[in-house]
Short mmCIF file of C-alpha atoms and ligand atoms in Angstrom, two decimals:
data_model
loop_
_atom_site.label_atom_id
_atom_site.label_comp_id
_atom_site.label_asym_id
_atom_site.label_seq_id
_atom_site.Cartn_x
_atom_site.Cartn_y
_atom_site.Cartn_z
CA UNK H 1 27.08 -4.68 -8.97
CA UNK H 2 25.85 -7.90 -9.73
CA UNK H 3 24.24 -10.40 -7.63
CA UNK H 4 22.97 -14.08 -7.99
CA UNK H 5 19.02 -14.81 -8.87
CA UNK H 6 17.50 -15.85 -5.91
CA UNK H 7 16.74 -19.22 -7.21
CA UNK H 8 20.73 -19.67 -8.02
CA UNK H 9 21.84 -19.40 -4.73
CA UNK H 10 22.62 -22.37 -2.17
CA UNK H 11 20.40 -20.44 -0.06
CA UNK H 12 17.61 -21.46 -1.89
CA UNK H 13 18.56 -24.68 -2.52
CA UNK H 14 18.67 -25.06 0.91
CA UNK H 15 15.21 -23.37 2.14
CA UNK H 16 13.88 -26.11 -0.48
CA UNK H 17 15.72 -28.56 1.50
CA UNK H 18 14.05 -27.28 4.78
CA UNK H 19 10.50 -26.50 3.55
CA UNK H 20 10.40 -30.76 2.09
CA UNK H 21 11.61 -31.33 5.51
CA UNK H 22 10.88 -28.97 8.38
CA UNK H 23 8.47 -26.04 7.18
CA UNK H 24 5.25 -27.71 5.06
CA UNK H 25 4.75 -29.48 7.98
CA UNK H 26 4.87 -26.39 10.68
CA UNK H 27 1.88 -26.61 13.12
CA UNK H 28 1.61 -23.18 14.61
CA UNK H 29 -0.24 -24.40 17.87
CA UNK H 30 2.77 -27.05 18.14
CA UNK H 31 5.27 -24.72 17.80
CA UNK H 32 3.49 -22.53 20.42
CA UNK H 33 3.60 -25.55 23.13
CA UNK H 34 7.04 -26.63 22.12
CA UNK H 35 9.19 -23.10 22.70
CA UNK H 36 7.04 -20.83 25.00
CA UNK H 37 9.66 -18.09 24.09
CA UNK H 38 7.94 -17.84 19.98
CA UNK H 39 6.62 -14.89 20.96
CA UNK H 40 9.54 -12.98 21.70
CA UNK H 41 11.87 -14.46 20.05
CA UNK H 42 9.16 -13.65 16.94
CA UNK H 43 8.56 -10.18 17.29
CA UNK H 44 10.12 -7.21 16.74
CA UNK H 45 10.77 -3.40 17.18
CA UNK H 46 11.01 -1.33 14.59
CA UNK H 47 10.04 2.70 14.81
CA UNK H 48 6.25 3.34 15.92
CA UNK H 49 5.64 -0.51 14.78
CA UNK H 50 5.75 -3.23 16.72
CA UNK H 51 5.00 -6.35 14.50
CA UNK H 52 4.59 -10.04 15.68
CA UNK H 53 5.66 -12.52 13.72
CA UNK H 54 5.22 -15.60 15.94
CA UNK H 55 1.49 -16.93 14.17
CA UNK H 56 4.07 -17.60 10.92
CA UNK H 57 4.50 -20.69 9.71
CA UNK H 58 8.55 -20.23 10.27
CA UNK H 59 10.63 -20.94 13.00
CA UNK H 60 14.73 -20.32 13.85
CA UNK H 61 16.12 -22.14 10.38
CA UNK H 62 13.65 -20.54 8.11
CA UNK H 63 14.77 -17.16 9.24
CA UNK H 64 18.49 -18.41 9.31
CA UNK H 65 18.28 -19.76 5.71
CA UNK H 66 15.87 -16.48 4.53
CA UNK H 67 18.64 -14.25 5.92
CA UNK H 68 21.17 -16.06 4.23
CA UNK H 69 19.39 -16.22 0.99
CA UNK H 70 19.13 -11.85 1.42
CA UNK H 71 23.25 -11.73 1.64
CA UNK H 72 23.60 -13.93 -0.99
CA UNK H 73 20.97 -11.86 -2.71
CA UNK H 74 23.37 -8.81 -2.11
CA UNK H 75 20.16 -6.85 -0.04
CA UNK H 76 21.96 -4.52 1.69
CA UNK H 77 24.55 -3.49 -1.07
CA UNK H 78 21.23 -2.87 -3.18
CA UNK H 79 19.52 -1.14 -0.51
CA UNK H 80 22.69 1.15 -0.30
CA UNK H 81 22.60 1.34 -4.04
CA UNK H 82 18.77 2.41 -4.11
CA UNK H 83 19.79 5.20 -0.85
CA UNK H 84 23.06 6.52 -2.34
CA UNK H 85 21.11 7.60 -5.75
CA UNK H 86 22.15 4.66 -8.27
CA UNK H 87 20.01 4.22 -11.48
CA UNK H 88 18.89 1.25 -9.65
CA UNK H 89 15.15 1.36 -12.13
CA UNK H 90 17.05 0.10 -15.00
CA UNK H 91 14.55 -0.23 -18.08
CA UNK H 92 14.06 3.79 -17.62
CA UNK H 93 17.68 4.44 -16.42
CA UNK H 94 16.05 6.65 -13.32
CA UNK H 95 17.21 7.01 -9.69
CA UNK H 96 14.71 5.76 -6.93
CA UNK H 97 14.82 8.75 -4.26
CA UNK H 98 11.66 8.62 -2.62
CA UNK H 99 13.92 8.37 0.69
CA UNK H 100 15.84 11.77 -0.17
CA UNK H 101 12.24 13.61 0.03
CA UNK H 102 11.63 12.59 3.67
CA UNK H 103 15.44 13.29 4.63
CA UNK H 104 16.58 15.98 6.70
CA UNK H 105 18.39 18.80 4.87
CA UNK H 106 21.54 18.01 3.66
CA UNK H 107 21.69 14.50 4.67
CA UNK H 108 20.12 12.96 0.94
CA UNK H 109 20.99 14.07 -2.22
CA UNK H 110 19.08 16.56 -4.07
CA UNK H 111 18.26 18.39 -0.70
CA UNK H 112 18.37 21.78 -2.14
CA UNK H 113 16.26 21.06 -4.13
CA UNK H 114 14.01 19.08 -2.13
CA UNK H 115 14.00 21.17 1.03
CA UNK H 116 13.01 24.44 -1.92
CA UNK H 117 10.17 22.76 -2.87
CA UNK H 118 9.24 21.39 0.66
CA UNK H 119 9.59 24.57 1.99
CA UNK H 120 7.11 26.42 -0.98
CA UNK H 121 4.45 23.40 -0.37
CA UNK H 122 4.10 23.50 3.40
CA UNK H 123 3.84 27.62 2.73
CA UNK H 124 1.66 27.01 0.56
CA UNK H 125 -0.47 24.49 2.42
CA UNK H 126 -0.78 26.62 5.98
CA UNK H 127 -1.87 29.16 3.61
CA UNK H 128 -4.90 27.47 2.31
CA UNK H 129 -6.30 26.20 5.68
CA UNK H 130 -5.87 29.38 7.39
CA UNK H 131 -9.28 30.96 7.00
CA UNK H 132 -8.32 34.37 8.01
CA UNK H 133 -6.04 34.64 5.10
CA UNK H 134 -8.01 32.38 2.71
CA UNK H 135 -11.42 32.23 1.75
CA UNK H 136 -11.04 28.34 0.09
CA UNK H 137 -13.43 25.59 1.95
CA UNK H 138 -13.28 22.72 -0.52
CA UNK H 139 -9.80 21.51 -2.44
CA UNK H 140 -10.41 19.11 -4.89
CA UNK H 141 -7.42 16.92 -5.57
CA UNK H 142 -7.48 15.58 -9.59
CA UNK H 143 -5.30 12.78 -9.97
CA UNK H 144 -5.00 9.00 -10.75
CA UNK H 145 -3.02 6.24 -9.40
CA UNK H 146 0.12 7.35 -6.99
CA UNK H 147 -0.68 10.81 -7.98
CA UNK H 148 -4.36 9.72 -5.91
CA UNK H 149 -3.61 6.99 -3.48
CA UNK H 150 -1.54 8.56 -1.27
CA UNK H 151 -2.87 11.18 -0.21
CA UNK H 152 -6.47 9.88 -0.19
CA UNK H 153 -5.26 7.27 1.71
CA UNK H 154 -3.42 9.41 4.51
CA UNK H 155 -5.78 12.30 4.64
CA UNK H 156 -8.78 9.56 5.55
CA UNK H 157 -6.00 7.83 8.54
CA UNK H 158 -5.56 11.58 9.67
CA UNK H 159 -9.10 12.59 9.70
CA UNK H 160 -8.74 13.56 13.49
CA UNK H 161 -5.88 16.28 12.41
CA UNK H 162 -8.05 17.76 9.65
CA UNK H 163 -10.61 19.05 10.88
CA UNK H 164 -10.24 22.47 11.13
CA UNK H 165 -9.40 22.77 7.18
CA UNK H 166 -11.00 22.97 4.46
CA UNK H 167 -12.80 20.17 3.22
CA UNK H 168 -10.28 17.75 0.92
CA UNK H 169 -11.79 15.58 -1.72
CA UNK H 170 -10.63 13.49 -4.58
CA UNK H 171 -11.42 12.79 -7.77
CA UNK H 172 -10.08 10.30 -10.14
CA UNK H 173 -11.49 7.79 -12.05
CA UNK H 174 -12.28 9.14 -15.80
CA UNK H 175 -15.98 7.90 -14.82
CA UNK H 176 -17.78 11.53 -15.39
CA UNK H 177 -19.61 10.29 -12.40
CA UNK H 178 -17.13 10.36 -10.01
CA UNK H 179 -16.16 14.05 -10.71
CA UNK H 180 -20.17 14.80 -11.13
CA UNK H 181 -20.87 13.78 -7.42
CA UNK H 182 -17.41 16.11 -5.99
CA UNK H 183 -18.77 19.41 -8.17
CA UNK H 184 -22.40 19.12 -6.64
CA UNK H 185 -22.68 21.64 -3.90
CA UNK H 186 -19.40 23.37 -4.15
CA UNK H 187 -19.07 26.97 -4.56
CA UNK H 188 -16.33 28.01 -7.55
CA UNK H 189 -14.99 30.45 -5.49
CA UNK H 190 -14.34 29.02 -2.91
CA UNK H 191 -12.98 25.79 -4.54
CA UNK H 192 -9.50 24.82 -5.26
CA UNK H 193 -8.26 22.63 -7.24
CA UNK H 194 -5.13 20.32 -7.66
CA UNK H 195 -4.29 18.95 -10.85
CA UNK H 196 -1.44 16.29 -9.76
CA UNK H 197 0.28 14.50 -12.42
CA UNK H 198 4.00 13.12 -12.36
CA UNK H 199 3.51 13.60 -16.49
CA UNK H 200 0.42 15.86 -16.65
CA UNK H 201 -0.35 13.29 -19.83
CA UNK H 202 -2.26 11.10 -17.82
CA UNK H 203 -5.96 10.77 -19.70
CA UNK H 204 -8.19 9.92 -17.05
CA UNK H 205 -6.21 13.41 -14.64
CA UNK H 206 -6.60 15.66 -17.69
CA UNK H 207 -9.54 14.91 -18.88
CA UNK H 208 -10.94 15.53 -15.40
CA UNK H 209 -8.70 18.83 -15.23
CA UNK H 210 -10.77 19.55 -18.26
CA UNK H 211 -13.73 18.98 -17.12
CA UNK H 212 -12.92 21.18 -13.49
CA UNK H 213 -11.97 23.88 -15.17
CA UNK H 214 -15.15 24.26 -17.56
CA UNK H 215 -16.95 23.76 -14.30
CA UNK H 216 -15.24 26.75 -12.86
CA UNK H 217 -15.87 28.56 -15.89
CA UNK H 218 -19.34 27.74 -15.85
CA UNK H 219 -20.36 28.60 -12.38
CA UNK H 220 -18.77 31.92 -13.23
CA UNK H 221 -15.30 31.52 -11.58
CA UNK H 222 -12.94 33.99 -12.34
CA UNK H 223 -9.20 34.01 -11.31
CA UNK H 224 -8.54 30.64 -12.43
CA UNK H 225 -4.83 31.37 -11.42
CA UNK H 226 -5.52 31.24 -7.72
CA UNK H 227 -7.74 28.11 -8.23
CA UNK H 228 -6.00 25.59 -9.93
CA UNK H 229 -2.55 25.08 -8.60
CA UNK H 230 -0.35 21.71 -10.95
CA UNK H 231 1.59 19.01 -8.82
CA UNK H 232 3.70 17.84 -12.09
CA UNK H 233 7.34 16.78 -13.12
CA UNK H 234 6.05 18.43 -16.85
CA UNK H 235 6.03 22.20 -15.75
CA UNK H 236 5.35 22.50 -19.28
CA UNK H 237 2.13 21.06 -19.46
CA UNK H 238 0.91 22.83 -16.85
CA UNK H 239 1.51 25.48 -18.31
CA UNK H 240 -0.20 25.12 -21.02
CA UNK H 241 -3.09 23.77 -19.30
CA UNK H 242 -3.12 27.81 -18.06
CA UNK H 243 -1.83 26.96 -14.48
CA UNK H 244 0.72 29.18 -13.35
CA UNK H 245 0.95 27.76 -9.61
CA UNK H 246 3.07 24.54 -9.92
CA UNK H 247 4.95 22.39 -7.31
CA UNK H 248 6.90 20.66 -8.89
CA UNK H 249 9.28 17.01 -7.82
CA UNK H 250 11.47 14.50 -10.06
CA UNK H 251 12.03 11.90 -12.38
CA UNK H 252 13.48 10.05 -9.64
CA UNK H 253 10.32 9.85 -7.65
CA UNK H 254 8.05 7.07 -9.07
CA UNK H 255 4.53 7.73 -8.91
CA UNK H 256 3.37 4.92 -6.19
CA UNK H 257 6.41 6.70 -3.99
CA UNK H 258 5.59 10.58 -4.22
CA UNK H 259 3.19 10.43 -1.52
CA UNK H 260 6.18 12.59 -0.02
CA UNK H 261 6.70 15.02 -3.02
CA UNK H 262 4.53 17.58 -3.83
CA UNK H 263 1.74 15.10 -4.24
CA UNK H 264 1.30 15.15 -0.41
CA UNK H 265 0.10 18.57 -0.86
CA UNK H 266 -3.29 17.45 0.18
CA UNK H 267 -2.37 15.74 2.89
CA UNK H 268 -0.27 18.83 3.82
CA UNK H 269 -3.51 21.05 3.41
CA UNK H 270 -5.31 18.98 5.16
CA UNK H 271 -3.14 18.44 8.04
CA UNK H 272 -0.92 21.06 7.79
CA UNK H 273 3.10 21.63 7.65
CA UNK H 274 3.98 20.88 11.44
CA UNK H 275 2.07 17.76 11.11
CA UNK H 276 3.50 16.78 7.49
CA UNK H 277 7.16 17.16 8.56
CA UNK H 278 6.01 14.83 11.58
CA UNK H 279 4.90 12.28 8.60
CA UNK H 280 8.03 12.31 6.94
CA UNK H 281 9.73 12.14 10.07
CA UNK H 282 8.34 8.94 10.33
CA UNK H 283 9.07 7.52 7.33
CA UNK H 284 13.10 8.89 7.62
CA UNK H 285 13.16 7.03 10.73
CA UNK H 286 12.09 3.22 8.98
CA UNK H 287 14.86 4.90 6.23
CA UNK H 288 17.29 4.57 9.19
CA UNK H 289 16.07 1.54 10.74
CA UNK H 290 15.75 -0.18 7.00
CA UNK H 291 19.71 1.38 6.08
CA UNK H 292 21.13 0.58 8.84
CA UNK H 293 19.76 -2.14 11.67
CA UNK H 294 21.29 -5.81 11.36
CA UNK H 295 19.05 -8.35 8.52
CA UNK H 296 17.94 -10.08 12.01
CA UNK H 297 16.15 -7.31 13.29
CA UNK H 298 15.51 -5.31 10.51
CA UNK H 299 11.07 -5.13 10.42
CA UNK H 300 11.44 -4.50 6.32
CA UNK H 301 13.74 -7.23 5.70
CA UNK H 302 12.14 -9.30 7.77
CA UNK H 303 8.75 -8.51 6.24
CA UNK H 304 10.20 -9.00 2.55
CA UNK H 305 11.78 -12.37 3.33
CA UNK H 306 8.31 -13.78 4.20
CA UNK H 307 6.77 -12.64 2.19
CA UNK H 308 9.50 -14.57 -0.37
CA UNK H 309 8.73 -17.83 1.81
CA UNK H 310 5.26 -17.94 1.50
CA UNK H 311 4.87 -17.01 -1.72
CA UNK H 312 7.62 -19.21 -3.77
CA UNK H 313 7.97 -21.84 -1.02
CA UNK H 314 4.22 -22.32 0.38
CA UNK H 315 2.94 -21.48 -2.94
CA UNK H 316 0.64 -18.40 -1.09
CA UNK H 317 -0.47 -16.33 -3.78
CA UNK H 318 -2.45 -13.71 -1.65
CA UNK H 319 -1.89 -11.84 1.24
CA UNK H 320 -5.00 -9.85 2.80
CA UNK H 321 -4.52 -6.64 4.72
CA UNK H 322 -6.79 -6.44 8.16
CA UNK H 323 -6.56 -3.13 9.80
CA UNK H 324 -8.68 -2.20 12.80
CA UNK H 325 -8.61 0.97 12.16
CA UNK H 326 -11.46 2.59 10.69
CA UNK H 327 -9.00 5.17 9.30
CA UNK H 328 -6.92 2.78 7.30
CA UNK H 329 -9.94 1.94 5.48
CA UNK H 330 -8.58 3.11 2.04
CA UNK H 331 -4.90 0.96 3.07
CA UNK H 332 -5.25 -1.59 0.98
CA UNK H 333 -5.67 -0.10 -2.18
CA UNK H 334 -3.17 2.00 -1.77
CA UNK H 335 -0.96 -0.84 -1.09
CA UNK H 336 -2.33 -3.14 -3.83
CA UNK H 337 -0.81 -0.04 -6.24
CA UNK H 338 2.07 -0.40 -4.07
CA UNK H 339 3.07 -4.00 -4.42
CA UNK H 340 1.48 -4.72 -7.43
CA UNK H 341 2.54 -2.25 -9.93
CA UNK H 342 6.07 -2.37 -8.36
CA UNK H 343 6.40 -6.47 -8.00
CA UNK H 344 4.04 -7.36 -10.55
CA UNK H 345 7.01 -8.97 -13.07
CA UNK H 346 7.66 -11.94 -15.09
CA UNK H 347 11.11 -11.35 -15.82
CA UNK H 348 14.64 -10.46 -14.30
CA UNK H 349 16.72 -7.82 -14.82
CA UNK H 350 18.36 -9.23 -17.81
CA UNK H 351 15.06 -10.03 -19.45
CA UNK H 352 14.71 -13.95 -19.06
CA UNK H 353 11.67 -15.44 -18.16
CA UNK H 354 11.06 -15.66 -14.53
CA UNK H 355 10.39 -19.19 -13.25
CA UNK H 356 9.04 -18.33 -9.88
CA UNK H 357 5.69 -16.30 -8.63
CA UNK H 358 6.47 -12.86 -7.45
CA UNK H 359 3.82 -10.53 -6.60
CA UNK H 360 1.04 -12.05 -4.49
CA UNK H 361 -2.95 -10.45 -4.71
CA UNK H 362 -3.03 -8.03 -2.14
CA UNK H 363 -6.62 -6.83 -0.70
CA UNK H 364 -8.39 -6.06 2.01
CA UNK H 365 -11.01 -4.37 3.72
CA UNK H 366 -11.16 -2.28 7.71
CA UNK H 367 -11.75 -5.33 10.11
CA UNK H 368 -14.42 -5.73 12.05
CA UNK H 369 -16.06 -5.20 8.38
CA UNK H 370 -14.17 -7.63 6.46
CA UNK H 371 -15.07 -10.57 9.63
CA UNK H 372 -18.91 -10.53 8.16
CA UNK H 373 -17.71 -10.77 4.12
CA UNK H 374 -14.71 -12.98 3.12
CA UNK H 375 -13.47 -13.69 6.72
CA UNK H 376 -15.14 -17.37 6.06
CA UNK H 377 -13.22 -18.05 3.23
CA UNK H 378 -10.00 -17.16 5.12
CA UNK H 379 -10.75 -19.87 7.59
CA UNK H 380 -12.77 -22.38 6.01
CA UNK H 381 -11.63 -22.11 2.53
CA UNK H 382 -9.25 -24.21 0.57
CA UNK H 383 -6.93 -21.63 0.02
CA UNK H 384 -4.59 -20.50 2.76
CA UNK H 385 -3.94 -16.88 3.02
CA UNK H 386 -1.89 -15.00 4.79
CA UNK H 387 -3.76 -11.92 7.00
CA UNK H 388 -1.57 -8.81 8.24
CA UNK H 389 -3.62 -7.33 11.33
CA UNK H 390 -2.92 -3.88 11.75
CA UNK H 391 -4.20 -2.60 15.13
CA UNK H 392 -3.91 0.66 17.08
CA UNK H 393 -3.90 1.07 20.50
CA UNK H 394 -4.78 4.26 21.71
CA UNK H 395 -8.14 5.26 19.25
CA UNK H 396 -8.62 9.30 18.17
CA UNK H 397 -12.09 9.35 20.45
CA UNK H 398 -13.72 8.70 23.66
CA UNK H 399 -15.81 5.37 22.83
CA UNK H 400 -13.53 3.38 25.10
CA UNK H 401 -15.91 0.03 24.97
CA UNK H 402 -16.17 -0.02 21.40
CA UNK H 403 -12.27 0.88 20.94
CA UNK H 404 -12.07 -2.76 22.94
CA UNK H 405 -14.58 -4.31 20.49
CA UNK H 406 -12.26 -3.95 18.06
CA UNK H 407 -9.28 -5.31 19.41
CA UNK H 408 -10.78 -7.90 20.89
CA UNK H 409 -12.15 -8.90 17.28
CA UNK H 410 -8.79 -8.41 15.53
CA UNK H 411 -6.98 -10.52 18.36
CA UNK H 412 -9.11 -13.08 18.02
CA UNK H 413 -9.47 -13.31 14.07
CA UNK H 414 -6.26 -14.03 14.59
CA UNK H 415 -6.10 -16.50 17.29
CA UNK H 416 -8.78 -18.19 15.28
CA UNK H 417 -6.86 -18.96 12.65
CA UNK H 418 -3.89 -20.40 14.22
CA UNK H 419 -6.30 -22.35 16.52
CA UNK H 420 -8.61 -23.45 14.20
CA UNK H 421 -11.32 -26.40 16.10
CA UNK H 422 -11.03 -29.74 15.80
CA UNK H 423 -13.76 -31.81 14.60
CA UNK H 424 -14.06 -33.16 17.87
CA UNK H 425 -14.18 -30.20 19.73
CA UNK H 426 -17.08 -29.55 17.09
CA UNK H 427 -18.39 -32.17 18.17
CA UNK H 428 -19.02 -31.72 21.51
CA UNK H 429 -20.84 -28.64 21.31
CA UNK H 430 -24.18 -27.56 20.44
CA UNK H 431 -24.06 -24.78 18.16
CA UNK H 432 -27.86 -22.86 19.05
CA UNK H 433 -28.13 -22.62 14.48
CA UNK H 434 -27.40 -26.17 13.55
CA UNK H 435 -30.07 -28.35 12.33
CA UNK H 436 -31.62 -30.55 14.75
CA UNK H 437 -31.99 -33.30 12.17
CA UNK H 438 -28.59 -33.78 10.72
CA UNK H 439 -26.63 -36.24 11.71
CA UNK H 440 -24.44 -34.80 14.52
CA UNK H 441 -21.07 -35.92 12.56
CA UNK H 442 -21.68 -34.40 9.52
CA UNK H 443 -22.33 -31.31 11.09
CA UNK H 444 -19.59 -31.06 13.08
CA UNK H 445 -16.97 -31.34 9.96
CA UNK H 446 -18.91 -28.65 8.51
CA UNK H 447 -18.36 -26.45 11.80
CA UNK H 448 -14.50 -27.41 11.99
CA UNK H 449 -11.62 -25.30 11.35
CA UNK H 450 -7.86 -26.51 10.18
CA UNK H 451 -6.75 -24.32 11.94
CA UNK H 452 -2.19 -23.39 11.71
CA UNK H 453 -3.19 -20.58 8.78
CA UNK H 454 -0.30 -17.46 9.36
CA UNK H 455 -1.45 -13.81 10.24
CA UNK H 456 1.16 -10.89 11.43
CA UNK H 457 0.11 -8.15 13.28
CA UNK H 458 1.68 -5.12 13.16
CA UNK H 459 0.72 -2.50 16.31
CA UNK H 460 1.01 1.04 16.61
CA UNK H 461 0.62 2.99 19.65
CA UNK H 462 -1.45 5.69 18.04
CA UNK H 463 -2.18 6.50 14.72
CA UNK H 464 -0.25 9.91 14.26
CA UNK H 465 1.71 11.66 11.07
CA UNK H 466 4.43 9.64 11.71
CA UNK H 467 3.32 6.47 12.89
CA UNK H 468 1.87 6.37 9.49
CA UNK H 469 5.05 7.67 7.81
CA UNK H 470 6.94 4.71 9.83
CA UNK H 471 4.24 2.13 8.27
CA UNK H 472 4.42 2.72 4.79
CA UNK H 473 7.68 3.32 4.48
CA UNK H 474 7.95 0.48 5.98
CA UNK H 475 5.71 -1.31 3.57
CA UNK H 476 7.66 0.70 0.89
CA UNK H 477 10.93 -1.47 2.10
CA UNK H 478 9.16 -5.18 2.19
CA UNK H 479 7.81 -3.92 -1.35
CA UNK H 480 11.57 -3.23 -1.89
CA UNK H 481 13.20 -6.38 -0.26
CA UNK H 482 11.19 -8.87 -2.06
CA UNK H 483 11.87 -7.42 -4.89
CA UNK H 484 15.20 -7.26 -5.03
CA UNK H 485 15.47 -10.95 -3.37
CA UNK H 486 13.16 -11.65 -6.68
CA UNK H 487 15.72 -9.68 -8.99
CA UNK H 488 12.69 -7.93 -10.89
CA UNK H 489 13.17 -4.12 -11.34
CA UNK H 490 10.17 -2.81 -8.90
CA UNK H 491 10.07 0.65 -10.73
CA UNK H 492 9.00 0.51 -13.72
CA UNK H 493 5.20 -0.43 -14.97
CA UNK H 494 5.36 -1.61 -18.81
CA UNK H 495 2.46 -3.65 -17.78
CA UNK H 496 0.47 -0.42 -17.63
CA UNK H 497 1.02 0.87 -21.42
CA UNK H 498 -0.71 -2.25 -23.55
CA UNK H 499 -4.01 -1.29 -22.58
CA UNK H 500 -3.57 2.79 -22.75
CA UNK H 501 -2.71 1.78 -26.83
CA UNK H 502 -5.42 0.45 -27.05
CA UNK H 503 -8.07 2.83 -25.68
CA UNK H 504 -6.47 5.20 -27.49
CA UNK H 505 -7.12 3.66 -31.18
CA UNK H 506 -10.61 2.27 -29.49
CA UNK H 507 -11.86 5.33 -28.68
CA UNK H 508 -12.48 7.04 -32.38
CA UNK H 509 -14.55 3.96 -33.34
CA UNK H 510 -16.65 4.41 -30.08
CA UNK H 511 -17.92 7.52 -32.15
CA UNK H 512 -18.06 6.30 -35.75
CA UNK H 513 -18.96 2.51 -34.37
CA UNK H 514 -16.34 1.16 -37.00
CA UNK H 515 -15.10 -2.27 -36.30
CA UNK H 516 -13.09 -3.73 -38.98
CA UNK H 517 -9.81 -5.32 -38.19
CA UNK H 518 -11.00 -5.73 -34.39
CA UNK H 519 -11.38 -8.96 -32.90
CA UNK H 520 -14.75 -10.98 -32.55
CA UNK H 521 -15.44 -9.72 -28.82
CA UNK H 522 -14.41 -6.39 -28.73
CA UNK H 523 -16.27 -5.24 -31.68
CA UNK H 524 -19.75 -7.28 -31.19
CA UNK H 525 -19.21 -5.27 -27.48
CA UNK H 526 -18.58 -1.96 -29.28
CA UNK H 527 -21.74 -2.76 -31.93
CA UNK H 528 -23.92 -3.06 -28.83
CA UNK H 529 -22.42 0.06 -27.03
CA UNK H 530 -22.61 2.19 -30.08
CA UNK H 531 -25.49 0.64 -31.68
O1 F6P U 601 -0.89 3.42 -13.83
C1 F6P U 601 0.53 3.85 -14.29
C2 F6P U 601 1.05 5.20 -13.50
O2 F6P U 601 1.92 5.43 -14.50
C3 F6P U 601 1.04 4.93 -11.78
O3 F6P U 601 2.63 4.30 -12.08
C4 F6P U 601 1.47 6.23 -11.73
O4 F6P U 601 1.03 6.59 -10.12
C5 F6P U 601 -0.36 6.57 -12.46
O5 F6P U 601 0.11 6.33 -13.73
C6 F6P U 601 -0.55 8.28 -12.95
O6 F6P U 601 0.42 9.06 -13.28
P1 F6P U 601 0.44 10.35 -13.35
O7 F6P U 601 1.03 10.72 -12.04
O8 F6P U 601 1.46 10.67 -14.72
O9 F6P U 601 -0.46 10.74 -13.63
#
């Protein structure tokens, strides 16, 4: 299967022409004034997610050319290849089948293994959360990256469903402060440790697992086998560590795509098996949408194409995610790994350096907190940063007034980014905190908002296991789309190797203080740290 790289297509050239002629000058305020149906034309339905793309810097012609680009790059065939289990992770010679983890029995490759492990994992999760069968009051997940961010994010998102089960804790950092803070106050007899590591070799996780085991022994803990479980593809290493109960997964599940596998065990313990299955179902519904809905209405495809449009034509190097739901406070961190580890690549599939940008910087905080921190820059700074608002119609609490305020804030920020405020409008206002002595014209320029700043709004009816599953799968596929168009391997992560190797080489020097052969800066810092 061979398709041209995006910059070698006719559609790319057409997009460049379109950008110069129309795209760069598109004004959202004028676009809405010209076309009263713009919202309807540019909003889309996918399972559990309604998406308003109308406040983005695009029009029908932009979409037309972007869809041509997707077709010329063979997006649909590439998607089919991934779903069928082709080795699309070329540099590791692996299939990429996280979608198989959430498919119904018999509907995807490796179904027997997947469902056998899922059934066993969920039975165990239900046992742990059942206070009549289990003494466990606290569960500590030890893992990092994909073995931490997903379950940590999802447990926080679905916290209202987790109240009847044991408390969930997460330890990821090799910094001992992390595990030290978590272990304080726990009772070894009532604590279950999950050592989650695809490879079971990751330095941070192994250091924390050993610290947990030492703590358990020192607390007088007995029956390690009942208090430590492993989630890994490396069953041998888990056994060598002394773990007898293990839930496996497979090399065709990337770490950052592994939440749907046994890596989801903390989430399953938190919300129970039925809710976990609903979480998988939501993701599967999004998979079907991605696999079957024409590109014109295919939400992951449209979002991925928009990402390419912004990154490579508008030159926007960053995207901010603003979930207006406190439960989604870890979503930006989760998305950072998903998108930046997947698409932060500089060579194409043939290893040729890319002449265009790839992954944007993805970052954010939940609304409304971000508004009181960095939104100033989003509104008036010199860079344009597309923002993604996530609004949830129904809260899981009864504080209706606060929820209305939250939604009003989310809508208002998107509106302010788009509408801005002219200097004339600012001049006509009397700002109560403004200096009374400063020239009014100067003041008005400080109080001007350029506007025309793009945003997307994703709307969920409620934050449920099913809608969360669909939302996360939407993001996964969107990352696949931009990665496929950029012609990169979204499924390896060689960029994390070098630092790991250098760390291993430096480690003994932190004991000995030997700086022979080191670069001047590292040598200078090491001397100060050791001396
Ligand atoms: O940071 C690199 C990485 O390999 C991630 O891709 C992965 O999610 C994380 O480390 C943890 O790896 P493991 O699950 O093997 O401990």
